[in-house]
Every structure is written in C-alpha cells, then in structure tokens.
Amino acid sequence: MGMGVKVRVWGQYALFSRPEMKVERCSYDVMTPSAARGILEAVYWHPGMKWVVDKIHVINPIRFTSVRRNEVKSKILASNVLQVYNGADKPLYISAKSDIVQRASLLLRDVEYVIEAHFEMTDKANETDNPGKFKDIIMRRLRRGECFHMPYFGCREFPANFALCEEDEIKTAYDVVEEKDLGFMLFDMDYSDQNDIKPMFFRAVMRKGILDLRDCEVVR
Amino acid sequence: MSEVIKNRYEFVVLFDVENGNPNGDPDAGNMPRIDPESGLGLVTDVCLKRKIRNYVETVKEDEKGYQIYIKEDVPLNRSDREACKDLGIEETDDKKVTEALKKLKKSDPDTDVKLRDYMCSNFYDIRTFGAVMTTFVKASLNCGQVRGPVQIGFARSIDPVISQEVTITRVAITTEKDAENKSTEMGRKSIVPYGLYRAEGYISANLARKVTGFSEDDLALLWEAIINMFENDHSAARGKMAVRELIVFKHSKELGDCPAYKLFDAVEVKKNEDVEYPRRYQDYKVEIHEDRIPETVEVKRMV
C-alpha cells in the first residue's frame, strides 16, 4: 500500500441515514464507508484515483439526539424546468406553505472518527499522474486544511472538521469492548453501471472501537 | 453579472434574541429548541436559510436572476395565470412534456446540465444553497443534486437558555358556542428571555466556479441578507432579534489557507465575569485572537 493516510474528523452532529428509514431519517451508529469516502473526496479527488477506506476508528461514544424540522416534500421537476426554459409562462417554485412536511431526524452527536484509507489509481489517470503526486497533494491539503468543499457528516448542515492524524496509537471510547455488532450497514453504492446504481451492504462489527473494512464480505 | 467568487470564505454570525422564540421545536409544542443535555439553545440551518431567502425576495422583488425557488407563499396573480393554462389553452399535459424531455435527452446528452444552469442563473437560492432536481435519466447529474457553495451549520447559544412560558388571554372568542360560557380564551407563548446564538458557515469557491456560478455580487447580497435577516422578520413570536456580529474570513486561495476550525476557534465569545444572568448583548465580550489566524486570511467584521 504505502499510499495510506489517516484523517481525524470531528463535529457536533452527524447523520448517516439508514436507507430503510429515510423519511424520518435515522442515523447509523457509526459512519458508513461511503460517507468516509465522501469526506475524503471533499478534500481531494481526481478521476485518476479512487479512495478505498480501510478502517474507521470510533473515538467518541455513540450518542443520539433528535431534531424535527419543517421540510419541503417535493423536488424540482425537470419537466417543469424544461417548459419554462422553452418559454412557457408557468410558475416555477415550491411553496413552503403547501408543500410542508415535518420530519424528525435522529442524529449522532459529538462525533469523532479516524479514517484510515488509501487510494488506488484508475485507468482514467493522465500520463503525468502518479501515486506520489497524488499523495503529495493530499498530504498538503490535509496539513493546511485545504479542501474542495467543506466535508460533512452525512448531511451538509453537519460540517466535519478534519486534520491529518499523525499518532500511531489511536485511543477510542470502545478500547475495552471486544466486539459490538452493528448489524448490516451500507457499504457503498456500486456505480460501475451508470444506469443501474446498486447499494452494497456489509456486516458491520466494531472490534475495540475499530470498524475494519479490509476483508469484509460485501453483499449486493 | 459579476465574476464568480475566487476565494474560500468562512463566517461566524452572532445574533441575539430578547423575549422571543428564535426557532420553535415542532416536537416540543413550538417551545424554543433546546439541546436537552447542555441546555444550550439551537437554531437550525434551515431556519436561517429561510430568513436569507425572505430577505432576498423582499429586496429583489422577483428581479431576473434573483428569484427564489422555495417560497413561503404563492402570489395570487400567478395562480390565476396557472388556472388559465389549466383550461387547455397550451400544452400543459405532463405526460407530453415528459416524453419530449426523454426525446430531447436522447438527442442532447447535455440537457440536464443546461436545465441545471438555467435554474442556477435564475434562482438566487439555488445558486447559493443548491437544490435537488428530479431527472429522468437515472444516475445523471449526481441524482439531480446541485450542491450550492454556501453551507451553514446549526446555531447554538453561547450559554444555556431557559424557555419561559407566558400565558396570555384574548377577549375575542373563536366560536359562538364557546362565547356563551366564557369571556376570554387562554393562549401560550414560549420565550427565551435572552440568548446570544452563534452560527458558523462555509463558502466553497470551487462549487461556485464549477457548479452554480455564485458571483461576487451574490456574495455581497448574501452578507447584506445575513446582516439584515431579522430586520424584516419581526413578528409576535420572535421578540427582539438582531444580528450583532458577522465575522468573515476571506482566504487568499480558492482552496483556503488553513483549517476552518482554527478560524472558528479564534473567535471567542465570553460572558462578562460579573454577569450571572445575561440579559443583553453588552453582557458579552467578543474577542478575535488575530495571532491564531494566518496572515493570508483576511478578517472582516461586517457589523
């Protein structure tokens, strides 16, 4: 490998929605690998590389809180936009009064994780791209706090602070917990067929505060 | 339109509330939102975004390029026009449009991008906060999601707030039946006697440049909207609310010069030592530790 990095991320709240409960959103107990990948991609990403998450260290105890908010239930319809685009004189907006819906979200609070990840080169890399170059860019960005956009924990209202983690030994709140079964969790989405994006799941077992994703069985 | 922004920004907004309810919690009978563990007051991100939208809508009055997509109410004349269309004067059949769209997508793969750009250039809130669009071609346009450059977190109060119940009466009775046996009706208001809240936000220049085209003018309007967000939002429930401080950090680069948390940590808001129960803004002191901020980052106090 050699191209691994450790990133410490923390924030006040997090919401990694369970796909089975996404109307009234309910968070998973810990960060999903796909959310971890999203955080890394917010810092640096290039078509010539892909992030692979190896381990997630759960530093803080898992605690929940809930927030209910007024939300709108409809999305922008592409067909409506097209009509107006082509000159139709139609109203184009969502009325927050008639489209309102109140939804609760079960959030995680005071989260902190260390993401261990590495990247692999893809065939979209240019000739001048090489792992060393990517690694340099990534390390520089992590040290200086540079990012493409502010990373977030599941939803954009929950920003994720990030910093390069340089300690070798990482203390977690679950150091003494031999094994905690978190059940089936979303691993990531399979984007290999753009017309048919499929979710992938895995059996998440946290051992001593660490979610090891290197040899886990992924179910499609 | 002016140029797209070229710098990353972070900002801290301090606002206070006096005898009002800054943001009701639908789960708690519209009492002010309070973090049950720490007692700190909360104001959600969407609450603040609503105020910004309302301000822009009020100031710009549907000016081209500054429309607001998610509106609080439907203006009447628009509904009228819609009604005319429904009589079948024009082609408003959704199915036909959908088919036309599908056909167009086959011949022009950039349709999604064109529609997105159209929405971004016309709607200030989409350009700023982003939006979700349903598309018909699966997997295109990142599931229809447009991420806006401006990201705001939950606002939290500096000190624990208490929510006070105020019972009020009114002499006008709603139903005639009730009027026969009582002369007043009781109502309830929940207020926070005083609370100073702090919200933190981020603006990504990359998303502005690559996705929505959020410009320097838009940014100026955003600051104006944040500073004035409560000025046009007075109501019986809100009490006295005001933005007390808008501290903007301007990075020298698109990607930024230093981590956001370092900048936020440099802004310290403290209750004065002799104050036990803060009841006014003067009971607090705001200090910006310039020594913790890199020289390349420009700090501006906009209020």
Coordinates of C-alpha atoms in Angstrom, one line a residue:
Chain A
M1 CA 0.0 0.0 0.0
G2 CA 2.2 2.8 1.2
M3 CA -0.3 5.3 0.0
G4 CA -2.4 5.3 3.1
V5 CA -3.5 8.3 5.1
K6 CA -5.1 8.8 8.5
V7 CA -7.5 11.6 8.8
R8 CA -9.1 12.7 12.1
V9 CA -12.6 14.1 11.6
W10 CA -14.9 15.5 14.2
G11 CA -18.1 17.6 14.5
Q12 CA -21.1 18.5 16.7
Y13 CA -23.6 16.3 14.8
A14 CA -23.7 13.6 12.2
L15 CA -26.5 11.9 10.3
F16 CA -25.7 8.8 8.3
S17 CA -29.2 7.9 7.2
R18 CA -30.3 4.4 7.2
P19 CA -31.8 3.6 3.8
E20 CA -34.7 1.8 5.4
M21 CA -35.6 4.8 7.4
K22 CA -35.0 7.8 5.2
V23 CA -38.3 9.6 5.5
E24 CA -37.9 10.3 9.2
R25 CA -34.2 10.0 8.9
C26 CA -32.4 7.8 11.4
S27 CA -28.6 7.6 11.6
Y28 CA -26.5 4.5 11.7
D29 CA -24.5 4.1 14.9
V30 CA -21.2 4.9 13.1
M31 CA -20.0 6.5 9.9
T32 CA -20.5 4.4 6.8
P33 CA -17.6 3.7 4.5
S34 CA -19.4 5.6 1.7
A35 CA -19.7 8.7 4.0
A36 CA -16.0 8.4 4.8
R37 CA -15.2 8.2 1.1
G38 CA -17.3 11.3 0.6
I39 CA -15.4 13.2 3.3
L40 CA -12.0 12.3 1.7
E41 CA -13.3 13.2 -1.8
A42 CA -14.3 16.6 -0.4
V43 CA -10.7 17.2 0.4
Y44 CA -9.2 15.8 -2.7
W45 CA -10.4 13.7 -5.6
H46 CA -9.3 13.2 -9.2
P47 CA -10.7 10.8 -11.9
G48 CA -7.3 9.1 -11.9
M49 CA -7.7 7.8 -8.4
K50 CA -10.2 6.2 -6.1
W51 CA -10.4 6.2 -2.4
V52 CA -10.6 2.9 -0.5
V53 CA -11.5 3.1 3.1
D54 CA -9.6 0.6 5.3
K55 CA -10.6 1.3 8.8
I56 CA -12.8 3.6 10.8
H57 CA -11.9 4.3 14.4
V58 CA -14.8 5.3 16.5
I59 CA -13.3 7.7 19.0
N60 CA -16.3 9.1 20.9
P61 CA -19.1 7.2 22.5
I62 CA -22.2 6.7 20.3
R63 CA -24.9 9.1 21.4
F64 CA -28.1 10.2 19.7
T65 CA -30.3 13.2 19.8
S66 CA -33.3 14.2 17.7
V67 CA -34.4 17.2 15.7
R68 CA -37.7 17.8 14.0
R69 CA -37.7 20.3 11.2
N70 CA -40.1 21.7 8.6
E71 CA -39.1 20.4 5.3
V72 CA -40.5 20.5 1.8
K73 CA -41.6 17.2 0.3
S74 CA -41.3 17.9 -3.4
K75 CA -38.3 18.2 -5.7
I76 CA -37.7 20.3 -8.7
L77 CA -39.3 18.6 -11.7
A78 CA -37.1 18.6 -14.7
S79 CA -40.2 18.6 -16.9
N80 CA -41.4 21.9 -15.4
V81 CA -38.0 23.4 -15.8
L82 CA -37.9 22.4 -19.4
Q83 CA -41.3 24.0 -20.1
V84 CA -40.2 27.3 -18.6
Y85 CA -36.8 27.0 -20.3
N86 CA -38.7 26.7 -23.6
G87 CA -40.7 29.9 -22.9
A88 CA -43.8 28.7 -21.1
D89 CA -45.2 31.2 -18.7
K90 CA -45.5 28.9 -15.7
P91 CA -44.8 29.4 -12.1
L92 CA -41.6 27.8 -11.1
Y93 CA -41.2 27.4 -7.4
I94 CA -42.1 25.3 -4.4
S95 CA -44.4 26.8 -1.9
A96 CA -43.1 26.2 1.5
K97 CA -46.6 26.5 2.9
S98 CA -48.4 23.9 0.9
D99 CA -45.5 21.6 0.4
I100 CA -44.5 21.5 4.0
V101 CA -43.9 18.4 5.9
Q102 CA -42.4 17.9 9.4
R103 CA -39.8 15.3 9.7
A104 CA -37.7 14.2 12.7
S105 CA -34.1 13.2 12.3
L106 CA -32.3 11.0 14.7
L107 CA -28.7 12.4 14.8
L108 CA -25.5 11.4 16.3
R109 CA -23.9 14.0 18.5
D110 CA -20.3 14.9 19.3
V111 CA -18.8 12.5 16.9
E112 CA -15.1 11.9 16.2
Y113 CA -13.5 9.4 13.9
V114 CA -10.2 8.5 12.5
I115 CA -10.5 7.3 8.9
E116 CA -7.7 5.1 7.6
A117 CA -7.7 5.0 3.9
H118 CA -5.6 4.6 0.8
F119 CA -6.1 5.3 -2.8
E120 CA -5.7 3.3 -6.0
M121 CA -5.0 4.5 -9.4
T122 CA -7.7 4.1 -12.1
D123 CA -7.3 3.9 -15.8
K124 CA -8.5 7.5 -16.2
A125 CA -5.3 8.8 -14.9
N126 CA -3.2 11.1 -17.2
E127 CA 0.3 10.1 -18.2
T128 CA 1.7 12.6 -15.8
D129 CA -0.3 11.4 -12.9
N130 CA 1.4 9.1 -10.4
P131 CA 0.7 8.0 -6.9
G132 CA 3.5 10.1 -5.4
K133 CA 2.0 13.3 -6.9
F134 CA -1.5 12.5 -5.6
K135 CA -0.1 11.6 -2.2
D136 CA 1.8 15.0 -2.0
I137 CA -1.3 16.9 -2.9
I138 CA -3.4 15.0 -0.4
M139 CA -0.9 15.5 2.5
R140 CA -0.5 19.2 1.7
R141 CA -4.2 19.7 1.7
L142 CA -4.7 17.9 4.9
R143 CA -1.9 19.7 6.7
R144 CA -3.1 23.1 5.5
G145 CA -6.8 22.4 5.9
E146 CA -7.5 23.0 2.3
C147 CA -10.5 21.4 0.7
F148 CA -12.6 21.4 -2.4
H149 CA -15.7 22.0 -0.3
M150 CA -16.2 21.6 3.4
P151 CA -16.7 17.9 4.2
Y152 CA -19.8 16.9 6.1
F153 CA -21.2 14.1 8.1
G154 CA -23.9 12.7 6.0
C155 CA -25.9 16.0 5.5
R156 CA -24.5 19.4 4.7
E157 CA -25.7 21.1 7.8
F158 CA -23.3 18.9 9.8
P159 CA -19.9 20.1 8.8
A160 CA -16.9 17.9 9.5
N161 CA -13.7 19.3 10.8
F162 CA -10.7 17.5 9.5
A163 CA -7.0 17.2 10.3
L164 CA -4.2 14.8 9.4
C165 CA -3.8 12.2 12.1
E166 CA -0.2 11.6 12.9
E167 CA -0.4 9.5 16.0
D168 CA 0.3 5.8 15.6
E169 CA -1.8 4.8 18.6
I170 CA -5.4 5.9 18.5
K171 CA -7.5 5.8 21.6
T172 CA -11.2 5.1 21.2
A173 CA -14.1 5.0 23.6
Y174 CA -14.5 1.3 22.8
D175 CA -11.0 0.1 23.5
V176 CA -12.3 -2.3 26.1
V177 CA -15.3 -3.5 24.1
E178 CA -14.1 -6.7 22.4
E179 CA -16.9 -6.8 19.9
K180 CA -20.0 -4.8 19.1
D181 CA -22.2 -6.0 16.3
L182 CA -23.8 -3.1 14.4
G183 CA -25.8 -5.3 12.0
F184 CA -26.0 -4.8 8.3
M185 CA -24.8 -1.4 7.1
L186 CA -24.5 0.3 3.8
F187 CA -21.0 -0.2 2.4
D188 CA -21.2 2.0 -0.6
M189 CA -23.1 2.4 -3.9
D190 CA -21.9 0.5 -6.9
Y191 CA -21.5 3.0 -9.7
S192 CA -20.0 0.6 -12.2
D193 CA -23.2 0.5 -14.3
Q194 CA -24.3 4.2 -14.5
N195 CA -27.8 3.2 -15.4
D196 CA -28.2 0.8 -12.6
I197 CA -26.6 2.1 -9.4
K198 CA -26.9 -0.6 -6.7
P199 CA -26.3 -0.4 -3.0
M200 CA -23.9 -2.7 -1.3
F201 CA -24.1 -3.8 2.3
F202 CA -21.8 -5.4 4.8
R203 CA -22.0 -6.9 8.3
A204 CA -20.5 -4.2 10.5
V205 CA -18.8 -5.5 13.6
M206 CA -16.8 -3.0 15.6
R207 CA -13.8 -4.6 17.4
K208 CA -12.2 -2.5 20.1
G209 CA -13.6 0.6 18.5
I210 CA -12.4 -0.2 15.0
L211 CA -14.5 -1.0 12.0
D212 CA -12.2 -3.0 9.8
L213 CA -13.3 -2.9 6.2
R214 CA -10.4 -4.6 4.5
D215 CA -11.6 -8.1 4.3
C216 CA -15.3 -7.7 4.9
E217 CA -17.9 -9.6 2.8
V218 CA -19.9 -7.2 0.7
V219 CA -23.4 -8.2 -0.2
R220 CA -25.1 -6.7 -3.2
Chain B
M1 CA -23.3 39.5 -13.9
S2 CA -20.1 39.9 -12.0
E3 CA -17.4 37.4 -11.7
V4 CA -17.6 34.1 -9.9
I5 CA -16.1 34.2 -6.4
K6 CA -12.4 33.1 -6.3
N7 CA -11.8 32.8 -2.6
R8 CA -12.9 30.4 0.1
Y9 CA -14.7 32.0 3.0
E10 CA -15.8 31.1 6.4
F11 CA -18.1 33.2 8.6
V12 CA -19.4 33.5 12.1
V13 CA -22.7 35.1 12.8
L14 CA -23.7 36.2 16.3
F15 CA -27.3 37.0 16.8
D16 CA -29.4 37.5 19.9
V17 CA -33.0 37.2 20.9
E18 CA -34.7 39.2 23.6
N19 CA -38.1 37.9 24.9
G20 CA -38.8 35.9 21.8
N21 CA -38.7 32.5 20.3
P22 CA -36.0 32.3 17.7
N23 CA -36.9 28.9 16.4
G24 CA -39.8 26.7 17.6
D25 CA -39.4 23.0 18.0
P26 CA -42.3 21.1 16.4
D27 CA -41.5 18.2 18.7
A28 CA -42.0 20.3 21.8
G29 CA -45.1 22.2 21.2
N30 CA -43.2 25.0 19.5
M31 CA -41.1 25.8 22.5
P32 CA -37.7 27.2 21.7
R33 CA -35.3 24.4 20.6
I34 CA -33.0 23.4 23.4
D35 CA -30.3 20.8 23.5
P36 CA -31.6 18.6 26.3
E37 CA -28.2 17.7 27.6
S38 CA -26.4 21.0 27.7
G39 CA -29.4 23.4 27.9
L40 CA -28.0 25.4 25.0
G41 CA -30.5 26.9 22.6
L42 CA -30.5 25.7 19.0
V43 CA -31.5 27.3 15.7
T44 CA -31.5 25.1 12.7
D45 CA -29.6 25.8 9.5
V46 CA -32.9 25.8 7.5
C47 CA -34.4 28.5 9.8
L48 CA -31.5 30.9 8.9
K49 CA -31.7 30.0 5.2
R50 CA -35.4 30.8 5.2
K51 CA -34.6 34.3 6.5
I52 CA -31.9 34.8 3.9
R53 CA -34.3 33.7 1.2
N54 CA -37.0 36.0 2.5
Y55 CA -34.7 39.0 2.6
V56 CA -33.5 38.4 -1.0
E57 CA -37.1 38.0 -2.1
T58 CA -38.2 41.2 -0.4
V59 CA -35.3 43.3 -1.7
K60 CA -35.1 41.9 -5.2
E61 CA -38.8 41.5 -5.8
D62 CA -38.5 38.8 -8.4
E63 CA -35.9 40.6 -10.4
K64 CA -34.4 38.5 -13.1
G65 CA -31.7 36.3 -11.8
Y66 CA -32.7 36.8 -8.2
Q67 CA -35.9 34.7 -8.0
I68 CA -36.4 32.4 -5.1
Y69 CA -37.3 28.8 -5.7
I70 CA -38.6 27.8 -2.3
K71 CA -41.2 30.5 -1.4
E72 CA -43.3 30.9 1.6
D73 CA -46.4 31.7 -0.2
V74 CA -47.9 31.7 -3.7
P75 CA -48.6 35.1 -5.1
L76 CA -52.2 35.3 -6.3
N77 CA -51.8 36.6 -9.8
R78 CA -49.5 33.7 -10.6
S79 CA -52.1 31.2 -9.5
D80 CA -54.5 32.9 -11.8
R81 CA -52.3 32.5 -14.8
E82 CA -51.8 28.9 -13.9
A83 CA -55.6 28.5 -13.9
C84 CA -55.9 29.8 -17.4
K85 CA -53.4 27.3 -18.6
D86 CA -55.3 24.5 -17.0
L87 CA -58.2 25.2 -19.3
G88 CA -56.1 23.6 -22.0
I89 CA -55.0 26.7 -23.9
E90 CA -51.4 25.5 -24.0
E91 CA -49.8 22.2 -23.8
T92 CA -49.5 21.6 -20.1
D93 CA -50.0 17.9 -20.1
D94 CA -47.2 16.5 -18.0
K95 CA -47.0 13.3 -19.9
K96 CA -46.3 15.0 -23.2
V97 CA -43.6 17.1 -21.6
T98 CA -42.0 14.0 -20.1
E99 CA -41.9 12.4 -23.5
A100 CA -40.5 15.5 -25.1
L101 CA -37.9 15.6 -22.4
K102 CA -36.9 12.0 -22.9
K103 CA -36.6 12.5 -26.6
L104 CA -34.5 15.6 -26.1
K105 CA -32.2 13.7 -23.7
K106 CA -31.5 11.1 -26.3
S107 CA -30.6 13.7 -28.9
D108 CA -28.8 16.0 -26.5
P109 CA -27.0 14.5 -23.6
D110 CA -26.3 17.9 -22.1
T111 CA -30.0 18.6 -21.3
D112 CA -29.5 18.0 -17.6
V113 CA -26.6 20.4 -17.4
K114 CA -28.5 23.0 -19.5
L115 CA -31.5 22.8 -17.2
R116 CA -29.3 23.0 -14.1
D117 CA -27.5 26.1 -15.4
Y118 CA -30.8 27.6 -16.3
M119 CA -32.1 27.1 -12.7
C120 CA -28.8 28.3 -11.2
S121 CA -28.8 31.5 -13.3
N122 CA -32.4 32.4 -12.4
F123 CA -32.7 31.4 -8.8
Y124 CA -30.6 33.0 -6.1
D125 CA -31.4 30.3 -3.6
I126 CA -30.4 27.5 -5.9
R127 CA -27.2 29.3 -6.8
T128 CA -26.4 29.8 -3.1
F129 CA -27.7 26.8 -1.2
G130 CA -28.2 24.2 -4.0
A131 CA -31.3 22.2 -4.7
V132 CA -32.4 18.7 -5.7
M133 CA -33.9 18.2 -9.1
T134 CA -35.6 15.0 -10.2
T135 CA -34.3 13.9 -13.5
F136 CA -35.5 11.2 -15.8
V137 CA -32.2 9.7 -16.8
K138 CA -31.0 7.7 -13.9
A139 CA -27.6 8.4 -12.5
S140 CA -27.1 11.6 -14.4
L141 CA -26.4 14.9 -12.7
N142 CA -25.5 13.2 -9.4
C143 CA -29.1 12.2 -8.9
G144 CA -30.2 15.7 -9.7
Q145 CA -28.5 17.2 -6.7
V146 CA -27.0 20.6 -7.1
R147 CA -24.7 21.5 -4.2
G148 CA -24.5 25.2 -3.5
P149 CA -21.3 26.8 -2.3
V150 CA -22.9 28.2 1.0
Q151 CA -23.1 25.7 3.8
I152 CA -24.4 26.7 7.3
G153 CA -24.4 24.6 10.4
F154 CA -26.8 24.7 13.4
A155 CA -26.6 27.8 15.5
R156 CA -26.0 27.2 19.2
S157 CA -26.3 29.7 22.1
I158 CA -23.2 30.7 24.0
D159 CA -24.8 30.0 27.4
P160 CA -27.7 27.7 28.4
V161 CA -31.0 29.4 27.7
I162 CA -34.2 28.9 29.6
S163 CA -37.5 28.8 27.9
Q164 CA -40.2 30.7 29.8
E165 CA -43.9 30.0 29.3
V166 CA -46.1 33.1 29.1
T167 CA -49.8 32.6 29.4
I168 CA -51.9 35.2 27.6
T169 CA -55.5 35.8 27.2
R170 CA -57.6 37.2 24.4
V171 CA -61.2 38.5 24.6
A172 CA -62.3 37.6 21.1
I173 CA -63.7 34.1 21.3
T174 CA -63.5 31.9 18.2
T175 CA -66.7 30.0 18.1
E176 CA -70.2 31.2 19.1
K177 CA -70.8 28.2 21.3
D178 CA -67.7 29.0 23.4
A179 CA -68.8 32.6 23.7
E180 CA -71.8 31.6 25.6
N181 CA -69.9 30.2 28.6
K182 CA -66.6 32.1 28.7
S183 CA -65.4 35.6 28.1
T184 CA -61.7 35.0 27.4
E185 CA -59.5 32.4 25.8
M186 CA -56.1 31.4 27.1
G187 CA -53.1 31.1 24.9
R188 CA -49.5 30.3 25.5
K189 CA -46.2 31.8 24.2
S190 CA -42.8 30.4 24.9
I191 CA -40.0 32.9 25.0
V192 CA -36.3 32.9 25.7
P193 CA -35.6 35.9 28.0
Y194 CA -32.2 36.4 26.4
G195 CA -30.0 34.3 24.2
L196 CA -26.9 35.0 22.2
Y197 CA -26.5 32.5 19.4
R198 CA -23.6 31.6 17.2
A199 CA -23.8 30.2 13.7
E200 CA -20.9 29.1 11.5
G201 CA -20.9 28.9 7.8
Y202 CA -18.7 28.0 4.9
I203 CA -18.5 29.1 1.3
S204 CA -16.7 26.9 -1.2
A205 CA -15.3 28.8 -4.2
N206 CA -14.9 25.5 -6.1
L207 CA -18.6 24.7 -6.0
A208 CA -19.3 28.3 -7.1
R209 CA -17.0 28.0 -10.1
K210 CA -17.8 24.5 -11.2
V211 CA -21.4 24.2 -10.4
T212 CA -23.6 27.1 -9.6
G213 CA -21.8 30.3 -10.7
F214 CA -22.2 32.1 -7.3
S215 CA -20.7 35.5 -8.0
E216 CA -19.1 38.4 -6.1
D217 CA -22.4 40.3 -6.4
D218 CA -24.2 37.3 -4.9
L219 CA -21.7 37.2 -2.1
A220 CA -22.3 40.9 -1.3
L221 CA -26.0 40.2 -1.3
L222 CA -25.5 37.3 1.0
W223 CA -23.7 39.4 3.5
E224 CA -26.3 42.1 3.3
A225 CA -29.0 39.4 3.7
I226 CA -27.3 37.9 6.8
I227 CA -26.8 41.3 8.4
N228 CA -30.5 42.2 7.8
M229 CA -32.0 38.8 8.1
F230 CA -34.1 39.6 11.2
E231 CA -34.9 43.2 10.3
N232 CA -37.8 42.2 8.0
D233 CA -38.8 39.3 10.1
H234 CA -40.4 40.9 13.1
S235 CA -43.4 39.1 14.5
A236 CA -45.2 38.5 17.7
A237 CA -43.3 35.3 18.3
R238 CA -39.8 36.4 17.6
G239 CA -39.5 39.3 20.1
K240 CA -36.4 41.4 19.5
M241 CA -33.8 39.6 17.3
A242 CA -30.8 41.2 15.8
V243 CA -27.5 40.2 14.1
R244 CA -24.8 41.5 16.4
E245 CA -21.7 40.4 14.6
L246 CA -20.8 39.0 11.2
I247 CA -17.2 38.0 11.1
V248 CA -15.9 37.0 7.7
F249 CA -12.7 35.1 7.0
K250 CA -11.5 35.5 3.5
H251 CA -8.9 33.0 2.4
S252 CA -6.3 34.1 -0.2
K253 CA -6.9 31.0 -2.3
E254 CA -9.8 29.0 -3.8
L255 CA -8.9 26.0 -1.6
G256 CA -8.3 28.0 1.5
D257 CA -5.2 28.7 3.7
C258 CA -6.0 27.0 6.9
P259 CA -8.5 24.7 8.5
A260 CA -11.9 26.2 9.2
Y261 CA -11.9 25.1 12.9
K262 CA -8.8 27.1 13.6
L263 CA -10.5 30.3 12.4
F264 CA -13.7 29.5 14.3
D265 CA -11.6 28.8 17.5
A266 CA -10.1 32.2 17.1
V267 CA -13.4 33.9 17.7
E268 CA -14.1 33.8 21.4
V269 CA -17.4 34.9 22.8
K270 CA -17.5 35.2 26.6
K271 CA -19.9 36.3 29.2
N272 CA -18.5 39.1 31.3
E273 CA -17.3 37.9 34.6
D274 CA -19.6 39.9 36.8
V275 CA -22.7 38.8 34.9
E276 CA -24.7 35.9 36.3
Y277 CA -27.8 36.0 34.0
P278 CA -27.0 37.6 30.7
R279 CA -29.9 39.8 29.5
R280 CA -28.3 42.0 26.9
Y281 CA -25.6 41.9 24.3
Q282 CA -23.4 44.2 26.4
D283 CA -23.1 41.3 28.9
Y284 CA -20.9 39.5 26.4
K285 CA -17.5 40.2 25.0
V286 CA -16.4 39.1 21.6
E287 CA -12.7 38.7 21.1
I288 CA -10.9 37.8 17.9
H289 CA -7.5 36.2 18.5
E290 CA -5.6 37.6 15.5
D291 CA -2.5 35.7 16.5
R292 CA -4.1 32.4 15.8
I293 CA -5.1 33.4 12.3
P294 CA -2.7 33.1 9.4
E295 CA -1.7 36.4 7.8
T296 CA -3.0 35.4 4.5
V297 CA -6.5 35.2 5.8
E298 CA -8.3 38.5 5.8
V299 CA -10.7 39.1 8.7
K300 CA -13.6 41.4 8.3
R301 CA -16.1 42.4 10.9
M302 CA -19.1 43.4 8.8
V303 CA -21.4 44.6 11.6

